[in-house]
Amino acid sequence: IYYFDITNTTSQQQLMANYLRLNNEMNAIINNVPGGILHLEIVDKQARIAYCNEGVAELFGYDQQEFIRKFAEEPDLALHPEDRDKLRPMLKQALEDQEGGEHSVRYRTRMKNGGWRWTQMYAQKLDNNQGKQFVTAIVISVDELAEKGKMVQELEVELRRKSSYLQTLYHCLP
């Protein structure tokens, strides 16, 4: 007894080709975003990195696998101790936002070389039908903006000091 199954696999091949093309396009987009993309899973009010693209790791001097190995389970270790309390409330707001709005926070992240990089995170809740809580985020370097802000503050202090000095001189002159 012989059994033959004749199936037209053309549509399946087309679906697979479309899937692979779309997957490659998505990877190209994800890996060319300025900065990088993170997916954070929130479990018992603790964040863990579920995914990061190469851009996030490179932003801080790591390769992707090294960054995941070092920070996936405890992303707080990458944050400056003074800034850790900034990130948690923003993530909580993003999770509670039923409309999926964007939330942002600026903080310092540890570089592989030991230095700190000013970072801006733009995050929003990622819908998940499996009952898990995810936040997706774009992370960019804002070192230049932070430096300019610091310079403006220093200039304002200097201006107030000089203004006070000039007022003192004015009042002392006959």
GROMACS .gro file of C-alpha atoms in nm:
model
  174
    1ILE     CA    1   0.000   0.000   0.000
    2TYR     CA    2   0.131   0.335  -0.099
    3TYR     CA    3   0.018   0.661   0.047
    4PHE     CA    4   0.081   0.994  -0.119
    5ASP     CA    5   0.014   1.339   0.015
    6ILE     CA    6   0.020   1.613  -0.239
    7THR     CA    7   0.025   1.956  -0.079
    8ASN     CA    8   0.080   2.292  -0.236
    9THR     CA    9   0.350   2.453  -0.018
   10THR     CA   10   0.372   2.772  -0.222
   11SER     CA   11   0.162   2.973   0.024
   12GLN     CA   12   0.360   2.840   0.319
   13GLN     CA   13   0.686   2.933   0.148
   14GLN     CA   14   0.552   3.282   0.075
   15LEU     CA   15   0.444   3.326   0.437
   16MET     CA   16   0.788   3.215   0.558
   17ALA     CA   17   0.964   3.448   0.313
   18ASN     CA   18   0.744   3.740   0.426
   19TYR     CA   19   0.810   3.656   0.791
   20LEU     CA   20   1.187   3.646   0.736
   21ARG     CA   21   1.180   3.973   0.539
   22LEU     CA   22   0.973   4.150   0.806
   23ASN     CA   23   1.195   4.009   1.080
   24ASN     CA   24   1.507   4.138   0.904
   25GLU     CA   25   1.345   4.479   0.852
   26MET     CA   26   1.245   4.496   1.220
   27ASN     CA   27   1.597   4.404   1.331
   28ALA     CA   28   1.741   4.671   1.102
   29ILE     CA   29   1.510   4.932   1.256
   30ILE     CA   30   1.576   4.819   1.614
   31ASN     CA   31   1.953   4.814   1.569
   32ASN     CA   32   1.961   5.157   1.405
   33VAL     CA   33   1.764   5.347   1.668
   34PRO     CA   34   1.982   5.621   1.818
   35GLY     CA   35   2.083   5.484   2.156
   36GLY     CA   36   1.906   5.157   2.211
   37ILE     CA   37   1.594   4.963   2.304
   38LEU     CA   38   1.522   4.779   2.628
   39HIS     CA   39   1.233   4.554   2.728
   40LEU     CA   40   1.198   4.536   3.105
   41GLU     CA   41   0.986   4.271   3.272
   42ILE     CA   42   0.844   4.379   3.607
   43VAL     CA   43   0.799   4.096   3.859
   44ASP     CA   44   0.708   4.169   4.221
   45LYS     CA   45   0.795   4.538   4.171
   46GLN     CA   46   1.145   4.443   4.054
   47ALA     CA   47   1.267   4.506   3.700
   48ARG     CA   48   1.473   4.265   3.496
   49ILE     CA   49   1.603   4.315   3.144
   50ALA     CA   50   1.416   4.075   2.917
   51TYR     CA   51   1.576   4.214   2.600
   52CYS     CA   52   1.822   4.479   2.493
   53ASN     CA   53   1.947   4.551   2.146
   54GLU     CA   54   2.313   4.599   2.060
   55GLY     CA   55   2.274   4.978   2.078
   56VAL     CA   56   2.203   4.980   2.453
   57ALA     CA   57   2.511   4.774   2.532
   58GLU     CA   58   2.735   4.976   2.299
   59LEU     CA   59   2.610   5.300   2.455
   60PHE     CA   60   2.785   5.196   2.777
   61GLY     CA   61   3.088   5.023   2.623
   62TYR     CA   62   2.971   4.661   2.648
   63ASP     CA   63   2.885   4.397   2.393
   64GLN     CA   64   2.526   4.274   2.408
   65GLN     CA   65   2.591   3.939   2.580
   66GLU     CA   66   2.821   4.096   2.840
   67PHE     CA   67   2.563   4.366   2.921
   68ILE     CA   68   2.284   4.111   2.960
   69ARG     CA   69   2.501   3.881   3.171
   70LYS     CA   70   2.602   4.168   3.400
   71PHE     CA   71   2.273   4.358   3.438
   72ALA     CA   72   1.974   4.145   3.326
   73GLU     CA   73   1.873   4.027   3.672
   74GLU     CA   74   1.972   4.345   3.858
   75PRO     CA   75   1.953   4.648   3.626
   76ASP     CA   76   1.987   4.877   3.931
   77LEU     CA   77   2.356   4.785   3.943
   78ALA     CA   78   2.406   4.987   3.624
   79LEU     CA   79   2.255   5.301   3.780
   80HIS     CA   80   2.428   5.567   3.985
   81PRO     CA   81   2.325   5.511   4.350
   82GLU     CA   82   2.180   5.864   4.374
   83ASP     CA   83   1.961   5.802   4.067
   84ARG     CA   84   1.812   5.461   4.151
   85ASP     CA   85   1.509   5.616   4.317
   86LYS     CA   86   1.432   5.813   3.999
   87LEU     CA   87   1.378   5.513   3.774
   88ARG     CA   88   1.141   5.303   3.989
   89PRO     CA   89   0.860   5.563   4.013
   90MET     CA   90   0.876   5.630   3.639
   91LEU     CA   91   0.845   5.257   3.561
   92LYS     CA   92   0.551   5.234   3.803
   93GLN     CA   93   0.380   5.528   3.629
   94ALA     CA   94   0.434   5.365   3.290
   95LEU     CA   95   0.280   5.037   3.411
   96GLU     CA   96  -0.021   5.214   3.561
   97ASP     CA   97  -0.083   5.427   3.252
   98GLN     CA   98  -0.385   5.261   3.091
   99GLU     CA   99  -0.348   5.471   2.778
  100GLY     CA  100   0.011   5.359   2.718
  101GLY     CA  101   0.157   5.710   2.732
  102GLU     CA  102   0.529   5.782   2.720
  103HIS     CA  103   0.715   5.845   3.046
  104SER     CA  104   1.067   5.980   3.078
  105VAL     CA  105   1.349   6.004   3.329
  106ARG     CA  106   1.712   6.119   3.322
  107TYR     CA  107   1.976   5.932   3.521
  108ARG     CA  108   2.342   5.826   3.519
  109THR     CA  109   2.452   5.484   3.399
  110ARG     CA  110   2.782   5.312   3.475
  111MET     CA  111   3.012   5.279   3.175
  112LYS     CA  112   3.231   4.973   3.132
  113ASN     CA  113   3.536   5.200   3.175
  114GLY     CA  114   3.409   5.300   3.522
  115GLY     CA  115   3.278   5.643   3.426
  116TRP     CA  116   2.919   5.764   3.424
  117ARG     CA  117   2.702   5.853   3.126
  118TRP     CA  118   2.395   6.072   3.150
  119THR     CA  119   2.106   5.877   3.003
  120GLN     CA  120   1.747   5.962   2.911
  121MET     CA  121   1.489   5.683   2.908
  122TYR     CA  122   1.157   5.712   2.726
  123ALA     CA  123   0.934   5.425   2.836
  124GLN     CA  124   0.583   5.298   2.792
  125LYS     CA  125   0.382   4.997   2.895
  126LEU     CA  126   0.396   4.708   2.651
  127ASP     CA  127   0.067   4.522   2.615
  128ASN     CA  128   0.093   4.155   2.694
  129ASN     CA  129  -0.195   3.909   2.684
  130GLN     CA  130  -0.016   3.656   2.906
  131GLY     CA  131  -0.058   3.852   3.228
  132LYS     CA  132   0.305   3.962   3.247
  133GLN     CA  133   0.409   4.325   3.296
  134PHE     CA  134   0.652   4.472   3.044
  135VAL     CA  135   0.785   4.819   2.978
  136THR     CA  136   0.960   4.896   2.652
  137ALA     CA  137   1.206   5.183   2.648
  138ILE     CA  138   1.432   5.381   2.423
  139VAL     CA  139   1.754   5.481   2.597
  140ILE     CA  140   1.976   5.762   2.466
  141SER     CA  141   2.287   5.942   2.584
  142VAL     CA  142   2.230   6.300   2.698
  143ASP     CA  143   2.584   6.373   2.820
  144GLU     CA  144   2.605   6.692   2.615
  145LEU     CA  145   2.270   6.821   2.742
  146ALA     CA  146   2.364   6.744   3.101
  147GLU     CA  147   2.699   6.922   3.061
  148LYS     CA  148   2.529   7.227   2.908
  149GLY     CA  149   2.274   7.232   3.191
  150LYS     CA  150   2.553   7.216   3.448
  151MET     CA  151   2.738   7.499   3.268
  152VAL     CA  152   2.422   7.713   3.268
  153GLN     CA  153   2.382   7.660   3.642
  154GLU     CA  154   2.746   7.754   3.703
  155LEU     CA  155   2.706   8.068   3.489
  156GLU     CA  156   2.393   8.166   3.680
  157VAL     CA  157   2.580   8.134   4.010
  158GLU     CA  158   2.867   8.343   3.871
  159LEU     CA  159   2.624   8.605   3.740
  160ARG     CA  160   2.452   8.634   4.080
  161ARG     CA  161   2.791   8.664   4.251
  162LYS     CA  162   2.905   8.940   4.013
  163SER     CA  163   2.571   9.117   4.038
  164SER     CA  164   2.597   9.115   4.417
  165TYR     CA  165   2.952   9.248   4.392
  166LEU     CA  166   2.844   9.529   4.158
  167GLN     CA  167   2.558   9.626   4.391
  168THR     CA  168   2.801   9.638   4.682
  169LEU     CA  169   3.035   9.864   4.483
  170TYR     CA  170   2.746  10.088   4.379
  171HIS     CA  171   2.632  10.136   4.738
  172CYS     CA  172   2.988  10.200   4.861
  173LEU     CA  173   3.064  10.475   4.610
  174PRO     CA  174   3.005  10.836   4.722
   0.00000   0.00000   0.00000
